[in-house]
PDB file of C-alpha atoms in Angstrom:
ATOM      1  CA  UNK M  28       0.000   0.000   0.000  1.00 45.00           C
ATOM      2  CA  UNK M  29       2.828   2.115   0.678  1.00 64.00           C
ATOM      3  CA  UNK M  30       3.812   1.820  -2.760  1.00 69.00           C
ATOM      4  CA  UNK M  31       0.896   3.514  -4.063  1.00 75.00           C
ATOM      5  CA  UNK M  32       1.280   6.605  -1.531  1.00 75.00           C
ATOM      6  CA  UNK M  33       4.628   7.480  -2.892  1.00 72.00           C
ATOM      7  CA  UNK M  34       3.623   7.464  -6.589  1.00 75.00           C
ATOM      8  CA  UNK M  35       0.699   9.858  -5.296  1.00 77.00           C
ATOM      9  CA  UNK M  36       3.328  11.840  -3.707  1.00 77.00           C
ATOM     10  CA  UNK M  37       5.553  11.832  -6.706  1.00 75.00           C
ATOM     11  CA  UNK M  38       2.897  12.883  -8.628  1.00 76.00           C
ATOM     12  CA  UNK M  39       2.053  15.743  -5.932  1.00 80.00           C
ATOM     13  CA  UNK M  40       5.278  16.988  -6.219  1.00 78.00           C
ATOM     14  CA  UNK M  41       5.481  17.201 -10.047  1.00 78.00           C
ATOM     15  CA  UNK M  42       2.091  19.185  -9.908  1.00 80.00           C
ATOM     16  CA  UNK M  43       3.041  21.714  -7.167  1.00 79.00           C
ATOM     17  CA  UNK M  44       5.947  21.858  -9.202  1.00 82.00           C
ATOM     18  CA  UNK M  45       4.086  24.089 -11.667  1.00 82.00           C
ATOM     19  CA  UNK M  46       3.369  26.609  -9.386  1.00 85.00           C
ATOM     20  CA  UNK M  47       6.404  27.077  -8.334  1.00 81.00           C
ATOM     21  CA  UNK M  48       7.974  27.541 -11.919  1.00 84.00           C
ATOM     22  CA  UNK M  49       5.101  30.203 -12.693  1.00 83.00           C
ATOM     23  CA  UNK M  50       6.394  31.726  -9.919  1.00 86.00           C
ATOM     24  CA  UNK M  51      10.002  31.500 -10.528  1.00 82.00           C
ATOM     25  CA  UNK M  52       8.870  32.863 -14.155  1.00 83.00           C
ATOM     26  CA  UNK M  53       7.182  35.974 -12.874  1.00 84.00           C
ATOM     27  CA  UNK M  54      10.118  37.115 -10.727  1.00 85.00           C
ATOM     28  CA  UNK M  55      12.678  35.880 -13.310  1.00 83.00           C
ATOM     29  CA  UNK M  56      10.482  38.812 -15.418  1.00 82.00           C
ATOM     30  CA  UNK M  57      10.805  41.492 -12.492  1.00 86.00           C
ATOM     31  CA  UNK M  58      14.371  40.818 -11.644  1.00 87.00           C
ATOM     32  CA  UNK M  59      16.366  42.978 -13.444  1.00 86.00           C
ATOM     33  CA  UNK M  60      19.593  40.582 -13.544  1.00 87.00           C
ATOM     34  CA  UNK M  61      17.536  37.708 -14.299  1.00 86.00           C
ATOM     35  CA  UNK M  62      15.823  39.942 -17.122  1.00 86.00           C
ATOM     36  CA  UNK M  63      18.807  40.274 -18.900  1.00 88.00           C
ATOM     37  CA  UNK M  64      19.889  36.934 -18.880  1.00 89.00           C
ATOM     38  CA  UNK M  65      15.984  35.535 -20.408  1.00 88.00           C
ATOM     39  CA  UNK M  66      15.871  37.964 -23.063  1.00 89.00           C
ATOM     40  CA  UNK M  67      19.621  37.215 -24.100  1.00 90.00           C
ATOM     41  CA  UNK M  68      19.348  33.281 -23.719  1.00 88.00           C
ATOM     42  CA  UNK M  69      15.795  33.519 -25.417  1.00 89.00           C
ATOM     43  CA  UNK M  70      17.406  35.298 -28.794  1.00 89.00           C
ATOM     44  CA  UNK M  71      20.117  33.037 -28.528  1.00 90.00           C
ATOM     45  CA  UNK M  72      17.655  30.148 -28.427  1.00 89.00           C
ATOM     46  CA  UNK M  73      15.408  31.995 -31.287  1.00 87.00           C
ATOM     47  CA  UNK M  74      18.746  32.834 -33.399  1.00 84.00           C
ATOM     48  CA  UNK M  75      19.462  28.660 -32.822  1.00 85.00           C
ATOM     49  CA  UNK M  76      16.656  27.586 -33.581  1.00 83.00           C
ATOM     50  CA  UNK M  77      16.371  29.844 -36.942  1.00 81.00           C
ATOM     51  CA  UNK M  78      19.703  28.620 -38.238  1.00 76.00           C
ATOM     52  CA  UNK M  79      19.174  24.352 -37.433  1.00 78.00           C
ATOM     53  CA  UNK M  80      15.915  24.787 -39.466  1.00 76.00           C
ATOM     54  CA  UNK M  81      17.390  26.920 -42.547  1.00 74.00           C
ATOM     55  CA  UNK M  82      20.776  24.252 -42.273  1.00 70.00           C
ATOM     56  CA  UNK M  83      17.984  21.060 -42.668  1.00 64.00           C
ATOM     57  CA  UNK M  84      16.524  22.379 -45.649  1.00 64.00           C
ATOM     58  CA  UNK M  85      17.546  20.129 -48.557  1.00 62.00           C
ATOM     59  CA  UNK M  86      15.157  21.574 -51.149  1.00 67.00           C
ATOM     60  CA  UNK M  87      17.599  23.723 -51.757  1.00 61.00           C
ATOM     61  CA  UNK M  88      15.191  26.805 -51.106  1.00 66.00           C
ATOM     62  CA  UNK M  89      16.325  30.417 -50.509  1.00 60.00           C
ATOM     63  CA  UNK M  90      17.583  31.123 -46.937  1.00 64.00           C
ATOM     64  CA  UNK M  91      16.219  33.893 -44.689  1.00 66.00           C
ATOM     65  CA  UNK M  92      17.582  36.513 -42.384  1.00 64.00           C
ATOM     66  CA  UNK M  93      16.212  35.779 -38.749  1.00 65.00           C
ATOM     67  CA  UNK M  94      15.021  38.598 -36.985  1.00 74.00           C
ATOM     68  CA  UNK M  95      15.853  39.428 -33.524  1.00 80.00           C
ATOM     69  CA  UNK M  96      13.239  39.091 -31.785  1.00 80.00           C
ATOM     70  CA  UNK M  97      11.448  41.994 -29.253  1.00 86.00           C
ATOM     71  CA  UNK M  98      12.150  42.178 -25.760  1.00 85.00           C
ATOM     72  CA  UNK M  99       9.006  41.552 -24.541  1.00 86.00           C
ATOM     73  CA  UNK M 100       8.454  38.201 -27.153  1.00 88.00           C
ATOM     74  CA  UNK M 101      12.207  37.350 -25.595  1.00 87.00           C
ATOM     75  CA  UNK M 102      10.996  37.574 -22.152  1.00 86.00           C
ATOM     76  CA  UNK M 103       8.373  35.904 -22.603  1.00 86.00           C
ATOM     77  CA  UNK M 104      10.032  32.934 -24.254  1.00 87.00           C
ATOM     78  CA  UNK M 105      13.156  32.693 -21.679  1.00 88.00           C
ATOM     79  CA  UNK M 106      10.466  32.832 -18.521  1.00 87.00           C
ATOM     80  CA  UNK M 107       8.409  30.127 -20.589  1.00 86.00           C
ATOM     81  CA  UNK M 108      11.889  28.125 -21.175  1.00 87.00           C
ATOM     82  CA  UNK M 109      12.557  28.854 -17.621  1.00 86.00           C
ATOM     83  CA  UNK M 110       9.709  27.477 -15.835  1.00 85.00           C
ATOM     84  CA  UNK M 111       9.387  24.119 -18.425  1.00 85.00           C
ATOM     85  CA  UNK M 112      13.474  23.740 -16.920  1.00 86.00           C
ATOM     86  CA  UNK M 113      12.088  24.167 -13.635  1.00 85.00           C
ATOM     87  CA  UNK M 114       8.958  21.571 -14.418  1.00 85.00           C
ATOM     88  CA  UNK M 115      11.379  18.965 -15.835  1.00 87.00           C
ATOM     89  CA  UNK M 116      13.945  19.175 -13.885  1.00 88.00           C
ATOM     90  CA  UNK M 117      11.399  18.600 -10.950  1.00 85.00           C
ATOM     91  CA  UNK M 118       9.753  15.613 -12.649  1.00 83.00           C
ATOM     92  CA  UNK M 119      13.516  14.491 -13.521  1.00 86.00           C
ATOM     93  CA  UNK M 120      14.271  14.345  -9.606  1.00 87.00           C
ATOM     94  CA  UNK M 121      11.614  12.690  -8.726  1.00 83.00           C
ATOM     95  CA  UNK M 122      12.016  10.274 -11.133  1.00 85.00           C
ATOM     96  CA  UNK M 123      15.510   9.527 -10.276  1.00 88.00           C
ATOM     97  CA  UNK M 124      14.723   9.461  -6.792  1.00 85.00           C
ATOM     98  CA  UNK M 125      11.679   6.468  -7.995  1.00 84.00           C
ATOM     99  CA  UNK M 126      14.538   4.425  -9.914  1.00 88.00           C
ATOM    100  CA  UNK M 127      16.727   4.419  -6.725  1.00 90.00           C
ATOM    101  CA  UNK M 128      14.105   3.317  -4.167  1.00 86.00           C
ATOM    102  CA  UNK M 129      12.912   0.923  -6.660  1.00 86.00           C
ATOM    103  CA  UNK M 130      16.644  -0.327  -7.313  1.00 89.00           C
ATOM    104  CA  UNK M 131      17.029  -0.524  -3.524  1.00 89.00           C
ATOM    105  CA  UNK M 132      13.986  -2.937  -3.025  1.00 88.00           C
ATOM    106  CA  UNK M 133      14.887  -5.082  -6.109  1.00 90.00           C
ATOM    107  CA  UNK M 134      18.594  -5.087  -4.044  1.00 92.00           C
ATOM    108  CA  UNK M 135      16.737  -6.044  -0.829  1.00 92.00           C
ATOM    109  CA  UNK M 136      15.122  -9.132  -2.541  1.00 92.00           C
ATOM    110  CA  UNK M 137      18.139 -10.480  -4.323  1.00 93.00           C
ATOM    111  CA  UNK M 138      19.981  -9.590  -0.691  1.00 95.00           C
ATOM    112  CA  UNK M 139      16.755 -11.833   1.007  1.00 94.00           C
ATOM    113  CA  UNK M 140      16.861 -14.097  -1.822  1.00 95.00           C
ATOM    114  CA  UNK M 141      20.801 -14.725  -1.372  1.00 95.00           C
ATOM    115  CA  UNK M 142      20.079 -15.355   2.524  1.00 95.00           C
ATOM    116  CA  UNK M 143      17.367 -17.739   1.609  1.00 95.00           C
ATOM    117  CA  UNK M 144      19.695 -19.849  -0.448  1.00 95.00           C
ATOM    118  CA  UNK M 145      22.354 -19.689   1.976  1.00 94.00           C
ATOM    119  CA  UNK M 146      20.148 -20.737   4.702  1.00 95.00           C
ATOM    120  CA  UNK M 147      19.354 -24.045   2.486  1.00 95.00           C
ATOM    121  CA  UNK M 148      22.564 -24.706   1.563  1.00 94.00           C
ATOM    122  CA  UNK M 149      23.787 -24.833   5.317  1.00 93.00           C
ATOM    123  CA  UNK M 150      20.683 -27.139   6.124  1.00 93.00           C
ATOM    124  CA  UNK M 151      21.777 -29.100   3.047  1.00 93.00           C
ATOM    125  CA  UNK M 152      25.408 -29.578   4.721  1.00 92.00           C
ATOM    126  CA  UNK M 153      23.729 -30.313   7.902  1.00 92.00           C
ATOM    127  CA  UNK M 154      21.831 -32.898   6.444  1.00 92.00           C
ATOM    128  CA  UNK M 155      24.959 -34.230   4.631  1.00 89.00           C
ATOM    129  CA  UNK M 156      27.182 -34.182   7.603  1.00 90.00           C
ATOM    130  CA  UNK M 157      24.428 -36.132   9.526  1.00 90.00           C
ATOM    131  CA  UNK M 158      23.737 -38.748   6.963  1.00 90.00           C
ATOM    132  CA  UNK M 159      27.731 -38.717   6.775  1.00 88.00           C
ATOM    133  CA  UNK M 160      27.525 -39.803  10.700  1.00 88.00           C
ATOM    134  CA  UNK M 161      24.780 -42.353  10.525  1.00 89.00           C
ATOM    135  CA  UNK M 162      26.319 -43.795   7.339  1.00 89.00           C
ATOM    136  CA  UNK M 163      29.592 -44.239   9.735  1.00 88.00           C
ATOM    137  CA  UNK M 164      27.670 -45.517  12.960  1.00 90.00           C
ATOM    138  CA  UNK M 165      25.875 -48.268  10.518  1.00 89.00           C
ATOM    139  CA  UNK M 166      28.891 -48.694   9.096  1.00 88.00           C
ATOM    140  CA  UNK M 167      30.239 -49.099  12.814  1.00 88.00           C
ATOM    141  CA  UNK M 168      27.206 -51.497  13.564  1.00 88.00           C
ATOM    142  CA  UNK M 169      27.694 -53.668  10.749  1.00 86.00           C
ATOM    143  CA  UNK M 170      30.878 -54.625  11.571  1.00 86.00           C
ATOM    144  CA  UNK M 171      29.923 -55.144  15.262  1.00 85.00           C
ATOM    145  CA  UNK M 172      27.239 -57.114  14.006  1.00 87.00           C
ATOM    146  CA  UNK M 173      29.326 -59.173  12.405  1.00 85.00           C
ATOM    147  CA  UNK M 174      31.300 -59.903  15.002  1.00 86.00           C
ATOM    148  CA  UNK M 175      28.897 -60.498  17.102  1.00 87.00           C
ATOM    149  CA  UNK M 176      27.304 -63.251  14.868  1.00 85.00           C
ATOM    150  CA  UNK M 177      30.723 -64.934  14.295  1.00 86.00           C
ATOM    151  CA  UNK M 178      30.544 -64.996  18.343  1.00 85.00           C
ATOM    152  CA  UNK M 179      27.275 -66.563  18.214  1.00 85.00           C
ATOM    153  CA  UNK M 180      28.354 -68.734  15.465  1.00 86.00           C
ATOM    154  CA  UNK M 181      31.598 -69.824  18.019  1.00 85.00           C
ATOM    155  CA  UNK M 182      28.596 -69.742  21.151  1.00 86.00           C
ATOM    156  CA  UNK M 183      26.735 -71.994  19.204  1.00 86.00           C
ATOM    157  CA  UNK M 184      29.372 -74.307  17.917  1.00 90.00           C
ATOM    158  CA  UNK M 185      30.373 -74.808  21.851  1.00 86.00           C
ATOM    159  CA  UNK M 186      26.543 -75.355  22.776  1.00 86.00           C
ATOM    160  CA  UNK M 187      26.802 -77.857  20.007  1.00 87.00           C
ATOM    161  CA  UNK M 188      29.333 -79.555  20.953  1.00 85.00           C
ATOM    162  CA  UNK M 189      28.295 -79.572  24.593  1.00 84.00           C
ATOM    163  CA  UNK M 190      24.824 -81.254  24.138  1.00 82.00           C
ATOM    164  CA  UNK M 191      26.388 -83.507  22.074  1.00 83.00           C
ATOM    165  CA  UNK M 192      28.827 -84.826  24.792  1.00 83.00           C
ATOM    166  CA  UNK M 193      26.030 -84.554  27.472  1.00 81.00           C
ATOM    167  CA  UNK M 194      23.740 -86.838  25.126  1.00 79.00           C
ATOM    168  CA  UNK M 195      26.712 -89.175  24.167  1.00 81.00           C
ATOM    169  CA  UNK M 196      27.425 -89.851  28.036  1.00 81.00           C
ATOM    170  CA  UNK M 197      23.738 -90.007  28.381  1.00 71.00           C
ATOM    171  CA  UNK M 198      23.551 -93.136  26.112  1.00 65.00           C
TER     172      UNK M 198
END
């Protein structure tokens, strides 16, 4: 459930987000530094802009002179430039910051995942070593068993031999 609060909350974020550049974009238009610096970056943009479209023409048709554009039409366009950097670079955090928590629980599951495994493999030793021991101690009773039954065998061979003599005096 958790999962679904933080998408809501990145998606909270990335809409307050365009207050805050409309915002940044009026003051960016009252600042007088910050003026400067839209309209110049805006003609720059405009001047740009002008001269990768003329150098993609391939018909061959005549090329233009680009105007400079007005201050106010400049302003406009570096605020508007402004707050869209301000927008994406907003929506580009955020989305960064998703990919990490993301990677983090996918790292968390291999890291459970790899504890899991290791967990079985120990039992599996365990259970080796164990069946290594009882493998031994039959081992171990076997051969007792055997000697035991060549003792019998001797026991029995006596017991033989004993009621034999007791029924040969007997006769």
């Amino acid at each position: 459930m958790s999962g679904i609060a933080l998408k809501f909350g990145a998606l909270a974020v990335k809409t307050l987000s365009k207050p805050l550049a409309n915002g940044c974009k009026s003051y960016a238009k009252n600042n007088p530094l910050l003026r400067d610096y839209l309209v110049a970056f805006a003609r720059r943009k405009h001047d740009w802009n002008f001269r990768l479209e003329q150098g993609l023409r391939a018909d061959g048709s005549p090329r233009y002179f680009a105007g400079r554009l007005s201050e106010d039409k400049a302003l406009a366009e570096g605020a508007d430039f402004l707050g869209e950097a301000i927008v994406f670079g907003v929506a580009s955090g955020v989305m960064v910051w998703e990919y990490r928590r993301s990677s983090a629980k996918d790292e968390a599951a291999k890291e459970k995942e790899r504890r899991r495994k290791a967990k079985v493999k120990d039992a599996l030793e365990t259970i080796n070593m164990s069946l290594g021991d009882l493998k031994d101690r039959i081992a171990l009773l076997e051969g007792n068993q055997a000697e035991v039954n060549g003792k019998l065998d001797d026991v029995n061979t006596l017991v033989q031999a004993a009621l034999l003599n007791v029924l040969e005096k007997g006769k």
